[in-house]
Amino acid sequence: MSDFTASVVETKNGFHVDGYEKISYDFTFLDGVFNPENPQLAECYKRWGRVLAVTDLNVYNVYGEQIERYFEHYGLELKLHKTKIGEKAKTIPTFLSIVDSMTEFGIYRKEPVLVVGGGLVTDVAGFACAAYRRNTNFIRVPTTVIGLIDASVSIKVAVNYGNYKNRLGAYHAPVHTFLDFTFLRTLPTAQIRNGFAELIKISTCSHLDTFDLLDKYCEQLIDTGFGRTDGAPEEVRVAADKINKEGIYEMLKLETPNLHEIGLDRVIAYGHTWSPMHELVPETPLRHGHAISIDMAYSATLANSRKLISDAEHRRILNLFSRAGLSMDHPQFDEEILDKGTAAILKTRDGKLRAAVPNPIGSCTFLNDVDAEELNAALRRHKELMREYPRNGEGLEAFVDASDTGYTENNKSEVKAVEAAAAKAGSLNGNGAIHGGIVRNGHMNGTNGVKEKLANGSGAVDGLTNGINGYTNGSKA
């Protein structure tokens, strides 16, 4: 939630405005957020008497009945929008399907949408809230390690654009985030491992004590869902809670002075210099944690080549990735991808590399004076080192699958929903005639533009532009 204050002064040739936005939002650690004995979430909706919830279908299949009973217990009407979102369905059609549900529900501007799921769901639904009437509130209940540890901290929300990760988005803070680590009881081990990478990220560059705990309890943390599964040792549970709380707190301290990323030297960008290329280039995407782990491991090799970390520290970092089953290399990571990733991040970071690397473990420095020759030499050395590790440094369950994407199924279901809304709008307005194979009203032209990259009688237009224009025309009809 934000409040804006501004002043206006007259100048010689016009006026000057100074504006200041206060951003205020809360985090609550609450195991059992949907337990009827815990009224905290329900109290956020008493004023409205109802709840629009956007949730991942996988989460609904496990917790749906519990969520429905919770709000029924408190006499709150519940409407659920269920979706499956993977990196390749983190798209405008998926975004529009959520917008359609908000419209059908008749959401009020200050009424918070409830978003329950992993980082992908909170990203897309959060962006829908940012765009809807330019500012609609939302409440986050993250359900994955990445969602709890990393995505919950940021106020960034976005969708992908082609092969560009998070290219369309906004800065939009939730009014509240509830952190319930009992969701990790049912999270697949592959997803626990995926999120573990984010904790390595923040601890390697900013919090040595947390790194030490990750190093000590690595396998136990992954195998027991951070101490939440039945029979997990109390010692592991205590360590996990310390890791989670301190990790989130450290990221908040680093991020909150720079929520809109005006400053581009960011400690938590360790592992995010070349990782977008790893994540989206493969036909089957790498999981986010594995993509950033490749980046972090390579960056550690680069730092070691510069003597910023010792050989022992370098091996300690690589060994932790290996023990966790996280990726440190991939056959597609070659000099061409390295060059493309470097060129892309230079644009994002205003012409400087700003590559975060440990110096030493627990602290960070940023590299700007690295040329292609040094980067390529570090990559060759890194690949030689990877021969000493299991699977040549490739990770376990590194690629997304049906448990966390649904992008094939999702594209079909989400596009059908958008097309149905378009057809309905067309029949209501009398403008639903097919012209050149395209419904000229509602969202359908937009969906087909994204889906099929059409060129129609109005002139050749690239797929996404046609998609955006289709939706714009539909909304004006």
PDB file of C-alpha atoms in Angstrom, residues 149 153 199 202 207 210 242-252:
ATOM      1  CA  ILE A 149      12.066 -16.545   0.699  1.00  0.00           C
ATOM      2  CA  VAL A 153      10.417  -9.744  -0.395  1.00  0.00           C
ATOM      3  CA  LEU A 199      19.156 -18.890   0.253  1.00  0.00           C
ATOM      4  CA  ILE A 202      21.695 -14.150  -0.176  1.00  0.00           C
ATOM      5  CA  HIS A 207      25.161 -13.325   5.526  1.00  0.00           C
ATOM      6  CA  THR A 210      23.211 -18.317   7.236  1.00  0.00           C
ATOM      7  CA  LYS A 242      16.565 -19.274  11.833  1.00  0.00           C
ATOM      8  CA  ILE A 243      17.682 -19.518   8.193  1.00  0.00           C
ATOM      9  CA  ASN A 244      14.298 -18.464   6.842  1.00  0.00           C
ATOM     10  CA  LYS A 245      13.773 -15.541   9.183  1.00  0.00           C
ATOM     11  CA  GLU A 246      17.301 -14.181   8.856  1.00  0.00           C
ATOM     12  CA  GLY A 247      17.352 -14.740   5.098  1.00  0.00           C
ATOM     13  CA  ILE A 248      14.118 -12.810   4.577  1.00  0.00           C
ATOM     14  CA  TYR A 249      15.192 -10.077   6.970  1.00  0.00           C
ATOM     15  CA  GLU A 250      18.550  -9.689   5.226  1.00  0.00           C
ATOM     16  CA  MET A 251      16.905  -9.400   1.814  1.00  0.00           C
ATOM     17  CA  LEU A 252      14.402  -6.871   3.136  1.00  0.00           C
TER      18      LEU A 252
END
